[in-house]
CSV table of C-alpha atoms in Angstrom, one decimal:
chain,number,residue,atom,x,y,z
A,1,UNK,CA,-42.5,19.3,5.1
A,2,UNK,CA,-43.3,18.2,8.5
A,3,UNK,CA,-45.4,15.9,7.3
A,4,UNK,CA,-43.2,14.5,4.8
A,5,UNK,CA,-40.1,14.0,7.6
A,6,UNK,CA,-42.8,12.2,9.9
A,7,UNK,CA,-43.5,9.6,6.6
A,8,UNK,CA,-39.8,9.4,6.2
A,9,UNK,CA,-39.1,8.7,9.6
A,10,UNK,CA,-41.8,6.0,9.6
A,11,UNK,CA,-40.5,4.5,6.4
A,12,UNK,CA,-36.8,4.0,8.4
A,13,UNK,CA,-38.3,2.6,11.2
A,14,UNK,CA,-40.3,0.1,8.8
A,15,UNK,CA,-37.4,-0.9,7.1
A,16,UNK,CA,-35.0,-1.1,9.8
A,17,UNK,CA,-37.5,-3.6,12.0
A,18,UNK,CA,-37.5,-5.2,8.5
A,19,UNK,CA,-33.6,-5.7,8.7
A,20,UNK,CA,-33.7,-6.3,12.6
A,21,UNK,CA,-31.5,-9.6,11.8
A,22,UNK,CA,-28.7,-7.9,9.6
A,23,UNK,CA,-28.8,-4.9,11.9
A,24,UNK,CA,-28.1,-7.3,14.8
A,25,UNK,CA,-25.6,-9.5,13.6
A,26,UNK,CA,-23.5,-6.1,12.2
A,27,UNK,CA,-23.6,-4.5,15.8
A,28,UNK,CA,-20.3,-6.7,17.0
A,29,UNK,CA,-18.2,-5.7,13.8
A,30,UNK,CA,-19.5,-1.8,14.8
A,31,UNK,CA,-17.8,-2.4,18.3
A,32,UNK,CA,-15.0,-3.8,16.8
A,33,UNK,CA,-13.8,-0.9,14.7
A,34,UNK,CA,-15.5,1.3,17.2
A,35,UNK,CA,-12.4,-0.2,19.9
A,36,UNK,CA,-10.0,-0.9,17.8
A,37,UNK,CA,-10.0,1.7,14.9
A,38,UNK,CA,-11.3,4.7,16.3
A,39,UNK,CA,-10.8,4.8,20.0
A,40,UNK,CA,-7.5,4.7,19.3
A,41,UNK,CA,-7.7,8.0,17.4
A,42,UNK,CA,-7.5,9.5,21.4
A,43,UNK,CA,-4.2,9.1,21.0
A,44,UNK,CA,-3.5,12.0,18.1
A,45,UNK,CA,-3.8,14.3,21.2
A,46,UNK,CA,-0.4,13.5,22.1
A,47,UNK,CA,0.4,15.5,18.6
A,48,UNK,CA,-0.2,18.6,20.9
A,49,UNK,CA,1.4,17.5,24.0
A,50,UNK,CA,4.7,17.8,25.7
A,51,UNK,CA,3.7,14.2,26.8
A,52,UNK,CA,4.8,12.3,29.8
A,53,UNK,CA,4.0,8.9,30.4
A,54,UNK,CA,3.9,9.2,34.1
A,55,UNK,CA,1.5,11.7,34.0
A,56,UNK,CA,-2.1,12.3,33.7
A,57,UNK,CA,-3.9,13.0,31.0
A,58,UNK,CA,-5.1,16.5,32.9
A,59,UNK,CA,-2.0,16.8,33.9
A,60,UNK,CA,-0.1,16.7,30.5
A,61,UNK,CA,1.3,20.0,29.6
A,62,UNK,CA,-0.2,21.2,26.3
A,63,UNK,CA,1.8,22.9,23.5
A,64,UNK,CA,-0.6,23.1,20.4
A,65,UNK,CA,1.9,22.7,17.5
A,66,UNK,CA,5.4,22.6,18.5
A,67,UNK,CA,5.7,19.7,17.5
A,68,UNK,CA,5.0,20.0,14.2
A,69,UNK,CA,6.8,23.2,14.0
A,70,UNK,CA,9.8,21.0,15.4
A,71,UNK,CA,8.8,18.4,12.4
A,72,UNK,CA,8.9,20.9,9.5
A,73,UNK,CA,12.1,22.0,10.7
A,74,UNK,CA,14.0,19.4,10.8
A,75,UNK,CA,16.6,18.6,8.0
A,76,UNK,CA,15.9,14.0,8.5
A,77,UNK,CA,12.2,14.6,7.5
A,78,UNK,CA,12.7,16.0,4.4
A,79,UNK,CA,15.4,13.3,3.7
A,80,UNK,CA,12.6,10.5,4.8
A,81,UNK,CA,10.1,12.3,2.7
A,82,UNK,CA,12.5,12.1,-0.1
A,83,UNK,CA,12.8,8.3,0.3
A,84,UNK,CA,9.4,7.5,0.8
A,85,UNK,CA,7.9,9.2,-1.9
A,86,UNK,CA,10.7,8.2,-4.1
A,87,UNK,CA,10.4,4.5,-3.1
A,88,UNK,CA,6.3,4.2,-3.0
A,89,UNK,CA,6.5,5.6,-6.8
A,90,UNK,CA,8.8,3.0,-8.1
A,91,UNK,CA,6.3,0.8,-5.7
A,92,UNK,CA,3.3,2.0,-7.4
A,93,UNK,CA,4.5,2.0,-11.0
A,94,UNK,CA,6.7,-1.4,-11.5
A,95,UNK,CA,3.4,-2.9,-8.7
A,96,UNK,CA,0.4,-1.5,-11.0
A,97,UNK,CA,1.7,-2.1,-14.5
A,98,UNK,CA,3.3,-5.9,-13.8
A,99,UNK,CA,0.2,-7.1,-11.7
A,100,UNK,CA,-2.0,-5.8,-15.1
A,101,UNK,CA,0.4,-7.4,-18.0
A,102,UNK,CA,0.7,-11.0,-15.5
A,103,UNK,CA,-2.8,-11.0,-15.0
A,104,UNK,CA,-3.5,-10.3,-19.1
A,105,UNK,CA,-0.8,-13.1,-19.8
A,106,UNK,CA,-2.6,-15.5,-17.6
A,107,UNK,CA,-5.8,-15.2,-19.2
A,108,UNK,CA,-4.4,-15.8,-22.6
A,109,UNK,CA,-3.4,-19.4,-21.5
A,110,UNK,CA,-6.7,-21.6,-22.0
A,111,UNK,CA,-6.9,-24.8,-23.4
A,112,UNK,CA,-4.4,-26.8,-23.4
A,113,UNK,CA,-2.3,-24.6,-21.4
A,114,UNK,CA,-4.9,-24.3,-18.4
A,115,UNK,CA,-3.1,-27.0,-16.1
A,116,UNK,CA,0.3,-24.8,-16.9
A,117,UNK,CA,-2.1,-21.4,-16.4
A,118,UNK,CA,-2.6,-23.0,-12.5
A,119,UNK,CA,0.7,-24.1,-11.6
A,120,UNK,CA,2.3,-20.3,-13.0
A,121,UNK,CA,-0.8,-18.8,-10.7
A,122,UNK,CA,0.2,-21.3,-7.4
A,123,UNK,CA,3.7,-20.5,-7.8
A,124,UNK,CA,3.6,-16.7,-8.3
A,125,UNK,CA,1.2,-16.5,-5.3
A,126,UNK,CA,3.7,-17.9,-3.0
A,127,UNK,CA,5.7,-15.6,-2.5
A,128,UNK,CA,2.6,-12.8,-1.1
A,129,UNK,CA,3.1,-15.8,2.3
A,130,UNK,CA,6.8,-15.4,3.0
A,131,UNK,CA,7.8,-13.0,6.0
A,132,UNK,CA,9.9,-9.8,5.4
A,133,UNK,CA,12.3,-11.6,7.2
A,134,UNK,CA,13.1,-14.6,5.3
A,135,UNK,CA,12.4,-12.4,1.8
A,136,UNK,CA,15.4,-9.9,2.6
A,137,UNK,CA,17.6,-13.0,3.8
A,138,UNK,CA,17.0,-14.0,0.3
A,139,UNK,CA,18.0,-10.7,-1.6
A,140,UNK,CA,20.5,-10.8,0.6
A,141,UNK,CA,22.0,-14.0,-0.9
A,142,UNK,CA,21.1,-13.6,-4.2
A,143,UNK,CA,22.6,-9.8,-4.2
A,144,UNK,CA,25.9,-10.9,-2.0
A,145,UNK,CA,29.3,-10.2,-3.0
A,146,UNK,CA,31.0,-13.9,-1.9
A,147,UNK,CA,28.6,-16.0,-3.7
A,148,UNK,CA,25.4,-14.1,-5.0
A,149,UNK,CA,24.3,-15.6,-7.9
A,150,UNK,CA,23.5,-12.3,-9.0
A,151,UNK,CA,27.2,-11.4,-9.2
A,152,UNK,CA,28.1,-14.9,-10.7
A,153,UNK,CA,26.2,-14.5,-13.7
A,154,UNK,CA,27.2,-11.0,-14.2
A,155,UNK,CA,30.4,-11.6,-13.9
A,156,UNK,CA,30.5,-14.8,-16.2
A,157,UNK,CA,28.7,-12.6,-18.9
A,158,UNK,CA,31.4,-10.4,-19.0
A,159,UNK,CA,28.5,-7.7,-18.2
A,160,UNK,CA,30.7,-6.5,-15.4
A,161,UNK,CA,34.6,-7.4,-14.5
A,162,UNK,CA,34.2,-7.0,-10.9
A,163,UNK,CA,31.7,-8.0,-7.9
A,164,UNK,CA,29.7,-5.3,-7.5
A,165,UNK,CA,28.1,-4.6,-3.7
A,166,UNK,CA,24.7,-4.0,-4.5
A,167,UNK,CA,22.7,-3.3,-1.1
A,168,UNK,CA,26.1,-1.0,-0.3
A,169,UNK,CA,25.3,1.3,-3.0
A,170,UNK,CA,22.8,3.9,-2.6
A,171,UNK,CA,21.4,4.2,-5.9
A,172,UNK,CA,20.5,0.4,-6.5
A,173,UNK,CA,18.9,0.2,-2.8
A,174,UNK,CA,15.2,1.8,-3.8
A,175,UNK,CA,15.0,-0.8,-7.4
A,176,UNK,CA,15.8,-3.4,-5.4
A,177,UNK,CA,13.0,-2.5,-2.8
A,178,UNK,CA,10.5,-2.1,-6.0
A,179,UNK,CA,11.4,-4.9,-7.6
A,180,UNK,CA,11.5,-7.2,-4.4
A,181,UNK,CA,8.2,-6.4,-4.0
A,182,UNK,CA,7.1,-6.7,-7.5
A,183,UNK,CA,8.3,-10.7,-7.0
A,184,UNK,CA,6.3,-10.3,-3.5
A,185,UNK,CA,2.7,-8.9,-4.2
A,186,UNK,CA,2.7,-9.3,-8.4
A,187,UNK,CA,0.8,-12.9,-8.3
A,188,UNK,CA,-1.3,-11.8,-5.3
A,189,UNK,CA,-2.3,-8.6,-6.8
A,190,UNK,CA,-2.9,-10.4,-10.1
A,191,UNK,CA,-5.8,-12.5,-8.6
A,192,UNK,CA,-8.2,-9.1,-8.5
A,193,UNK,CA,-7.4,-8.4,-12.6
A,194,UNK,CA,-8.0,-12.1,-12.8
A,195,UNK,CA,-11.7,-11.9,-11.2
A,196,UNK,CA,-12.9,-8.8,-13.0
A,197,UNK,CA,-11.5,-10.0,-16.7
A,198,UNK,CA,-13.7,-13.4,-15.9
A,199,UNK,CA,-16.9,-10.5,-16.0
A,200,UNK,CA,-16.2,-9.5,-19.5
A,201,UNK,CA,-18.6,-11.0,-21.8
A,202,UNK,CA,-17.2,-13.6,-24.2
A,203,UNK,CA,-18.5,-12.5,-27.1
A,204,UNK,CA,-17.1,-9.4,-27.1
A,205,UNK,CA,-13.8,-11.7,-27.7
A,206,UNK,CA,-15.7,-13.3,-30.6
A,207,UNK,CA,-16.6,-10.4,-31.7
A,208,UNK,CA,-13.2,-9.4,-31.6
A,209,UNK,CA,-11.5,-12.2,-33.9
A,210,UNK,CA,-14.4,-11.6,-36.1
A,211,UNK,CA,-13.0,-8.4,-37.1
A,212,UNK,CA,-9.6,-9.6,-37.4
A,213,UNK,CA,-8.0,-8.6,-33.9
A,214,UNK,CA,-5.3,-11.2,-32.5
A,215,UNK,CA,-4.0,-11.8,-29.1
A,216,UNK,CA,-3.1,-8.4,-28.6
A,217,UNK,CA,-5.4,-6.6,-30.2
A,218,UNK,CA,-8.1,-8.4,-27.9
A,219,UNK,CA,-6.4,-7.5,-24.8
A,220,UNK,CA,-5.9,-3.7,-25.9
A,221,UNK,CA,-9.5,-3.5,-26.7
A,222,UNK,CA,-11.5,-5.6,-24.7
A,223,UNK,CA,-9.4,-7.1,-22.1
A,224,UNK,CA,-8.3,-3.6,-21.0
A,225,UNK,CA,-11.5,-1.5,-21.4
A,226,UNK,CA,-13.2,-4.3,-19.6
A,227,UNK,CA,-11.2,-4.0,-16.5
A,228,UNK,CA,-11.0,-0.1,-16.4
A,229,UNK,CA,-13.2,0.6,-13.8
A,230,UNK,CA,-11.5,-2.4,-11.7
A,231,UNK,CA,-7.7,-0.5,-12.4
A,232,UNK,CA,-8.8,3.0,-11.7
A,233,UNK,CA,-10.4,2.1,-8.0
A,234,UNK,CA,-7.5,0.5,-7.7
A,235,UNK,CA,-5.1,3.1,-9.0
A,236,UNK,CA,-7.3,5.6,-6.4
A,237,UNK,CA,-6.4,2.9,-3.6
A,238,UNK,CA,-2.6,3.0,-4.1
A,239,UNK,CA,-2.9,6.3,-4.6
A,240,UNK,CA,-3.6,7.0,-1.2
A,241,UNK,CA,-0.7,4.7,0.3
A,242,UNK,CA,1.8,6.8,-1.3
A,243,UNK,CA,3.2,7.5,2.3
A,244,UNK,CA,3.3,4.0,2.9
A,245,UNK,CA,6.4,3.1,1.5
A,246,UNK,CA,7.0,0.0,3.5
A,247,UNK,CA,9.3,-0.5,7.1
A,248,UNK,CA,11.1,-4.2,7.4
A,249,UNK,CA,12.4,-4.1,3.6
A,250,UNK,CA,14.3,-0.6,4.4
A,251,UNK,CA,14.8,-1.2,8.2
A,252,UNK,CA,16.6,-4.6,7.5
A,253,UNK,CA,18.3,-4.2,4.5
A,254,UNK,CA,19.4,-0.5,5.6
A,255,UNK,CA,20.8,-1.9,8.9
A,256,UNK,CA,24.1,-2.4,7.6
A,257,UNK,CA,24.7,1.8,7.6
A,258,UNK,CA,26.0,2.0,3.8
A,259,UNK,CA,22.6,3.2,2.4
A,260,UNK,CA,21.0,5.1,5.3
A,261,UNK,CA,20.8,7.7,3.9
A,262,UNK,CA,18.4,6.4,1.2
A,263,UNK,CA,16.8,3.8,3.2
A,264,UNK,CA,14.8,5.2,6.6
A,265,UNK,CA,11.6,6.1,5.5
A,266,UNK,CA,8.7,8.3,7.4
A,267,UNK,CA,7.8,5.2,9.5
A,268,UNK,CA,11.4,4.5,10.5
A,269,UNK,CA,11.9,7.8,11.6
A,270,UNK,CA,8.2,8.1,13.6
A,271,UNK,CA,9.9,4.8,15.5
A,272,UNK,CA,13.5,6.0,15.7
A,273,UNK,CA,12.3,9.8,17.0
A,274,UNK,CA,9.5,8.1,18.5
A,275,UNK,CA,11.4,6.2,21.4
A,276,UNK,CA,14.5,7.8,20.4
A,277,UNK,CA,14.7,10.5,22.4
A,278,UNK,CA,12.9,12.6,25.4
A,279,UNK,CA,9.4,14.0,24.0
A,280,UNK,CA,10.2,11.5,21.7
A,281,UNK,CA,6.1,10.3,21.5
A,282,UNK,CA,4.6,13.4,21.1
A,283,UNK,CA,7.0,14.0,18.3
A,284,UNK,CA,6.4,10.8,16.8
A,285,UNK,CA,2.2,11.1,16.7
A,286,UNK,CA,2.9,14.1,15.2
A,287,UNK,CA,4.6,13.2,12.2
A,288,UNK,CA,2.4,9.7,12.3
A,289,UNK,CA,-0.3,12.3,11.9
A,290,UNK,CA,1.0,14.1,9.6
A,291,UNK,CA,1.3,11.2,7.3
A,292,UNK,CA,-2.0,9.9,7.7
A,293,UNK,CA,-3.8,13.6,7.3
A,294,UNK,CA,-1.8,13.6,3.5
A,295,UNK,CA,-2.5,10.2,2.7
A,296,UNK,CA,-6.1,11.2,3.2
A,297,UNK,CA,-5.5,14.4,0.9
A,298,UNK,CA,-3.9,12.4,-1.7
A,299,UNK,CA,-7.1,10.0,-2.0
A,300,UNK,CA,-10.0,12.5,-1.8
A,301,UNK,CA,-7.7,14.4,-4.8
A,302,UNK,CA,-7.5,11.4,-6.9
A,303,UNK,CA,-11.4,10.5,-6.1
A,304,UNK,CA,-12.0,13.8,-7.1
A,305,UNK,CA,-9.9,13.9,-10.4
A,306,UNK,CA,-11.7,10.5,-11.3
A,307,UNK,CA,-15.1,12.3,-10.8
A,308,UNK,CA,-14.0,15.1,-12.9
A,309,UNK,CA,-13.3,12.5,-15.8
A,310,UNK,CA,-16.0,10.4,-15.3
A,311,UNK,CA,-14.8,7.6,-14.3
A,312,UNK,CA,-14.9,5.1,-11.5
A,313,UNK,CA,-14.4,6.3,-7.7
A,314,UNK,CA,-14.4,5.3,-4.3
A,315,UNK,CA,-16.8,7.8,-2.8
């Protein structure tokens, strides 16, 4: 065994003066995420501190987890918990499913549609560019009681008889979040279902309309099938960003009080408790940590569950 470890440990070195030049040109991107992605991870120790800026670290007085105890008792992080979960599902569904059925759509324009195909892609990607900012001063307008379009052609359908105040009412504020940012990220997220369906062998499609399948039946059984793998490391990807339910969306369209209720998700309340109050950062990492250590749960489960079935996975 010896032996064989000594061979082994030859055959490494071999290689790796082999791969001297990737090796070297790879070492500035391992100091990079070395600073800047996990150095920082120093800072979850505040999680277990009664921390005080002014002091020392040494000096910092340590109270294991109080903080969390603090966190799991209070009433607002159930309520943000609530939100975000709630919000990041409507997120993932009316995200996943549109992204899929644009991206199919797309591919069934070809001939003399391509030029059409390239504008539709251009246009839908445009929106993935725009800041949160100047996105929610749009839904603003478009959703506005004094002259939201919205309203206008409501109103002049005789769908409703009056105005209605849409970001004032609690259970329209998490649709419009998903669907703002189905008009966001749909083209953008497109453009990976795009690349993968271009790997499918055209034959298959062929083979396809040989046996009497049309548009449709194409996409359900070769389209689809083809992209699988692409959709479920996707799926596992998404999966694990259920916590992430956004922060400008909610923080600027929830400023106005009405909806506050549904609006403040976990990363609104890790800034609001964070600088908030006294102790306010320790609380803060805390539930920051908490979110990341479920987000991580989340995607090891689905990674698992896709093992289980055989299918695609990350790790």
């Amino acid at each position: 065994m010896a032996t064989s470890k000594t061979v082994s440990k030859k055959e490494f070195w071999k290689l790796a003066r082999k791969q001297k030049s990737l090796i070297l040109i790879s070492i500035p991107f391992f100091i990079y995420f070395f600073i800047f992605n996990y150095l920082p991870l120093w800072g979850l120790t505040l999680a277990f501190q009664n921390y005080k800026p002014y002091h020392k670290f040494w000096e910092q007085e340590w109270v294991g987890l109080l903080h969390f105890k603090n966190l799991f008792t209070d009433p607002d992080f159930y309520r943000v918990m609530r939100n975000t979960i709630g919000m990041s599902l409507i997120n993932l569904a009316l995200g996943f499913i549109t992204a899929i059925i644009f991206a199919l759509l797309l591919n069934e324009l070809t001939g003399n549609l391509y030029h059409f195909k390239r504008v539709v892609q251009t246009i839908s990607y445009m929106p993935h560019f725009l800041s949160w900012i100047i996105v929610c001063g749009l839904v603003s307008n478009i959703l506005s009681m004094d002259d939201g379009i919205l309203n206008e052609i409501l109103l002049r359908s005789g769908l409703i008889k009056e105005k209605i105040h849409f970001l004032g009412k609690p259970e329209y504020f998490w649709w419009i979040v998903g669907f703002t940012n189905v008009w966001k990220s749909m083209g953008w997220n497109s453009i990976i279902y795009l690349a993968a369906i271009t790997s499918i062998d055209p034959c298959l499609y062929e083979a396809a309309a040989i046996d009497g399948y049309g548009r449709f039946g194409r996409m359900w059984h070769v389209t689809l099938p083809g992209i699988k793998s692409t959709i479920i490391v996707l799926l596992i990807m998404n999966a694990g960003w259920i916590l992430n339910a956004g922060f400008e969306m909610q923080y600027i369209l929830g400023s106005n009080g009405l909806v506050l209720d549904v609006s403040e998700t976990i990363d609104i309340f890790v800034l609001k408790r964070g600088f908030g109050r006294s102790g306010g950062f320790s609380f803060g990492t805390a539930a920051g940590m908490f979110k990341t250590v479920v987000s991580t749960i989340i995607l090891l489960l689905c990674n698992k569950i896709a093992a289980l079935l055989d299918e695609e996975r990350l790790v």
